[in-house]
């Protein structure tokens, strides 16, 4: 099927958003998924990987040819994905209840599947810090029904946020969430933003990261005014871009909602790619949307 184009609609809610712009049209480079999630861009290979959760597969889009193919099926009902500093794919496998890393030779290593001997619920989203630690959220969406995983009883009392240390240790860092979901670090990695999807209203909290890798604070950074938040990414100005039911919501670092990028499908997650990190990719509903923009994705410490 030929790619489709829709008009780009930036909604300016504050003058600080007035210079945010991009292509006149947004390209839909893939459709037909049941639920698109977790886009991750590989700069070295110029391709995008994302999850089609209910179809239990990881998909791959080749930027040089435009071709879309299956990277892995079954995928363990993969949800969130990211790339570590060594260019390896890190994946939250909801169905297998684990966080994995795909090595350069294609083998899959299990990074975490238990905490204190108990099986995780269903890891949802994941980010990597410069010190080599890996942080992920663990709500229960993948064990509630068979739609996005495998229905099962939870072994852990609650839905939490965890940190995996370089030595493999798994540590609980936040235990006062309803359904923790998307997460992202500030530009200096000294703060961690975490979505709590099932709060009313759905909101983003922000924590300080201590020298020991623990979290403190956790005040509400922003609330959702349309549906619920899901995944997040930051741009190079420190603005927080959060996926919501009407598209992407953009927040100034002070927490003010300054604008939106409106979409015809409910957005679930986003990432920046391209040589200049100004190629925005959005997983929304059954599709993947993309456009070039006048801002850049965050560059994190090496």
XYZ file of C-alpha atoms in Angstrom:
302
model
C 0.000 0.000 0.000
C 1.308 3.454 -0.895
C 2.174 5.756 1.946
C -0.428 8.336 2.918
C 0.003 11.992 3.851
C -2.069 14.171 6.155
C -1.836 17.879 6.872
C 0.447 18.772 9.766
C -1.447 20.485 12.591
C 0.608 22.153 15.300
C -1.612 23.762 17.937
C 0.111 26.751 19.566
C -1.073 27.231 23.144
C 1.782 29.456 24.357
C 4.135 31.812 22.541
C 7.047 29.580 23.568
C 5.690 27.057 21.051
C 5.321 29.548 18.202
C 8.621 28.650 16.506
C 8.006 24.902 16.624
C 7.312 23.774 13.074
C 8.044 21.106 10.497
C 6.883 19.532 7.258
C 3.582 20.694 5.799
C 2.437 17.078 5.766
C 2.884 14.069 8.035
C 3.683 10.792 6.298
C 2.120 7.542 7.424
C 4.841 5.029 6.609
C 2.973 1.979 7.886
C -0.560 0.984 8.818
C -2.327 -2.247 9.579
C -0.892 -2.982 12.989
C -3.252 -3.834 15.837
C -1.453 -1.552 18.278
C 1.788 0.229 17.403
C 4.179 0.996 20.262
C 7.786 1.542 21.279
C 9.574 3.075 18.253
C 13.391 3.051 18.405
C 15.657 4.451 15.674
C 19.013 2.881 14.783
C 21.203 5.628 13.334
C 23.966 3.281 12.193
C 21.577 1.205 10.094
C 19.083 3.968 9.268
C 16.079 1.925 10.305
C 13.221 2.092 12.798
C 12.072 -0.772 15.014
C 8.710 -0.814 16.765
C 6.237 -3.177 18.413
C 2.868 -4.412 17.185
C 1.812 -5.720 20.574
C -1.334 -7.855 20.006
C 0.195 -9.372 16.853
C 3.217 -10.383 18.967
C 5.836 -9.016 16.597
C 8.574 -6.444 16.174
C 8.538 -4.583 12.867
C 11.386 -2.849 11.018
C 11.224 0.089 8.559
C 14.220 0.684 6.290
C 14.762 4.411 5.764
C 16.770 3.858 2.572
C 14.136 1.763 0.786
C 10.899 2.422 2.670
C 10.378 -1.317 3.070
C 8.690 -2.708 6.188
C 9.315 -6.239 7.386
C 9.073 -8.411 10.463
C 12.141 -8.243 12.683
C 10.960 -10.835 15.206
C 7.810 -12.932 15.654
C 6.936 -14.032 18.234
C 8.370 -11.140 20.186
C 7.149 -11.960 23.673
C 4.410 -9.345 23.122
C 7.083 -6.650 23.006
C 6.067 -3.154 24.095
C 8.631 -0.423 24.808
C 12.029 -0.373 23.085
C 15.161 1.723 23.368
C 18.807 1.571 22.265
C 21.744 1.457 24.651
C 25.042 3.335 24.224
C 26.508 0.319 22.399
C 23.746 0.347 19.769
C 21.884 -2.690 21.095
C 18.093 -3.045 21.238
C 16.569 -3.121 24.732
C 13.005 -4.459 24.795
C 10.194 -4.799 27.328
C 8.544 -8.172 26.637
C 5.103 -8.035 28.231
C 4.178 -11.618 27.477
C 7.469 -13.072 28.694
C 7.441 -10.698 31.681
C 11.033 -9.613 31.168
C 13.443 -6.989 29.855
C 15.856 -8.224 27.193
C 18.798 -7.020 25.128
C 19.367 -8.065 21.520
C 23.107 -8.503 21.031
C 24.943 -7.515 17.865
C 24.941 -11.148 16.717
C 21.164 -11.367 17.123
C 21.096 -13.424 20.300
C 18.774 -12.287 23.081
C 19.990 -11.804 26.650
C 17.602 -11.575 29.606
C 18.392 -8.515 31.730
C 15.564 -8.807 34.259
C 12.598 -11.109 34.781
C 12.293 -11.153 38.576
C 12.557 -8.935 41.609
C 13.356 -10.587 44.935
C 12.573 -13.955 43.377
C 9.109 -12.937 42.141
C 8.201 -12.690 38.472
C 7.729 -9.186 37.095
C 4.232 -8.154 35.985
C 4.748 -7.063 32.370
C 7.548 -4.548 31.660
C 6.184 -1.650 29.634
C 8.737 1.046 28.786
C 12.477 1.433 29.227
C 15.299 3.999 29.132
C 19.070 3.735 29.525
C 21.325 6.065 31.531
C 24.942 6.969 30.742
C 26.202 5.013 33.764
C 24.912 1.824 32.129
C 21.848 1.444 34.323
C 18.530 0.533 32.691
C 15.251 1.862 34.073
C 11.832 0.372 33.318
C 8.193 0.493 34.345
C 6.209 -2.623 35.240
C 2.417 -2.212 35.127
C 0.081 -5.180 34.735
C -1.313 -4.707 31.209
C 0.392 -7.832 29.859
C -1.048 -10.186 32.488
C -4.551 -8.717 32.826
C -5.820 -10.397 29.617
C -4.454 -12.382 26.677
C -4.783 -9.398 24.314
C -1.356 -7.871 24.967
C 0.330 -10.796 26.681
C -0.603 -13.854 28.699
C -3.260 -13.646 31.388
C -1.773 -14.618 34.727
C -1.747 -13.831 38.408
C 0.684 -11.169 39.525
C 3.402 -12.204 41.968
C 4.399 -8.694 43.022
C 2.080 -6.554 45.126
C 1.685 -3.506 42.902
C 3.036 -1.877 39.756
C 6.440 -0.273 40.210
C 9.467 1.379 38.607
C 12.798 -0.486 38.615
C 16.485 0.042 37.901
C 18.841 -2.617 36.513
C 22.453 -1.957 37.468
C 25.389 -2.852 35.194
C 26.146 -5.805 37.487
C 22.640 -7.184 36.840
C 21.061 -6.238 40.153
C 17.369 -5.262 39.954
C 16.219 -2.551 42.364
C 12.759 -1.132 43.053
C 13.032 2.689 42.870
C 9.373 3.836 43.064
C 6.393 1.942 44.498
C 3.611 4.544 44.733
C 2.208 4.342 41.197
C -1.109 3.031 39.923
C 0.078 2.089 36.398
C 3.565 3.459 35.648
C 4.092 3.745 31.915
C 6.330 5.994 29.799
C 9.536 7.388 31.244
C 12.349 9.715 30.143
C 15.408 11.387 31.624
C 16.093 15.119 31.678
C 18.964 16.271 29.452
C 21.526 15.939 32.250
C 19.962 12.677 33.479
C 19.555 14.171 36.949
C 15.751 13.948 36.811
C 13.401 11.167 35.722
C 9.925 11.814 34.313
C 7.408 8.969 34.723
C 3.830 8.723 33.443
C 1.109 7.300 35.692
C -1.496 6.385 33.078
C -4.387 5.263 35.276
C -4.494 8.206 37.664
C -7.379 10.657 37.266
C -6.309 12.707 35.485
C -3.447 10.828 33.922
C -0.264 12.673 34.812
C 3.522 12.895 34.613
C 5.620 12.928 37.777
C 9.219 14.098 38.064
C 11.888 12.731 40.408
C 15.428 13.738 41.284
C 17.996 10.991 40.726
C 20.407 10.768 43.657
C 24.110 9.900 43.514
C 23.226 6.387 44.651
C 20.728 5.873 41.826
C 17.655 6.264 44.004
C 14.715 8.579 43.384
C 13.417 11.387 45.560
C 10.592 13.872 45.116
C 7.965 12.702 42.648
C 5.725 15.741 42.426
C 3.245 16.059 39.569
C 4.907 17.739 36.588
C 1.902 17.872 34.216
C -1.646 16.541 33.815
C -3.332 15.254 30.664
C -6.223 17.326 29.307
C -7.300 14.792 26.648
C -7.442 11.090 27.437
C -4.337 9.573 28.978
C -0.585 9.894 28.631
C 1.563 7.024 27.408
C 5.180 7.313 26.184
C 7.500 10.341 26.381
C 10.670 11.803 24.878
C 12.551 15.072 25.400
C 13.893 17.436 22.769
C 17.221 19.282 22.892
C 15.576 22.298 24.571
C 14.464 20.120 27.481
C 10.814 20.180 26.448
C 8.812 17.075 27.298
C 6.796 15.505 24.458
C 4.122 13.120 25.749
C 1.863 10.849 23.696
C -1.869 11.271 24.371
C -5.191 10.460 22.776
C -5.218 13.494 20.458
C -1.536 13.379 19.492
C 1.612 14.698 21.156
C 1.512 17.217 24.020
C 4.549 19.479 24.443
C 5.487 20.816 27.875
C 7.987 23.520 28.697
C 10.576 22.449 31.312
C 8.508 24.392 33.877
C 5.522 22.073 33.249
C 3.407 24.447 31.132
C 1.512 22.863 28.238
C 2.705 25.068 25.363
C 1.475 23.203 22.295
C 0.355 20.017 20.603
C 0.929 18.049 17.422
C -2.522 16.737 16.555
C -2.999 13.306 14.946
C -5.955 11.295 13.618
C -5.123 8.308 15.861
C -4.356 7.993 19.553
C -0.601 8.319 20.063
C 1.238 5.775 22.183
C 4.909 6.693 21.884
C 7.519 8.615 19.900
C 11.199 8.884 19.154
C 13.622 11.106 17.262
C 15.856 9.826 14.479
C 17.802 10.813 11.412
C 21.333 12.150 11.149
C 20.360 15.366 12.965
C 17.773 13.844 15.344
C 15.093 16.022 13.731
C 13.132 13.173 12.150
C 10.159 12.590 14.457
C 8.560 9.121 14.488
C 5.232 8.537 16.245
C 3.502 5.248 17.026
C -0.238 5.917 16.996
C -3.093 3.439 16.845
C -2.534 1.112 13.898
C 0.161 3.255 12.317
C 3.587 4.867 12.310
C 3.706 8.571 11.399
C 6.775 10.644 10.614
C 7.823 14.181 9.713
C 10.919 16.374 9.754
C 10.726 19.109 12.383
C 12.504 22.358 13.290
C 13.735 21.006 16.616
C 15.960 18.098 17.619
C 15.726 15.150 19.929
C 17.653 15.176 23.173
C 21.343 14.303 23.106
C 22.269 12.498 26.298
C 25.658 12.132 27.999
C 27.906 9.400 26.616
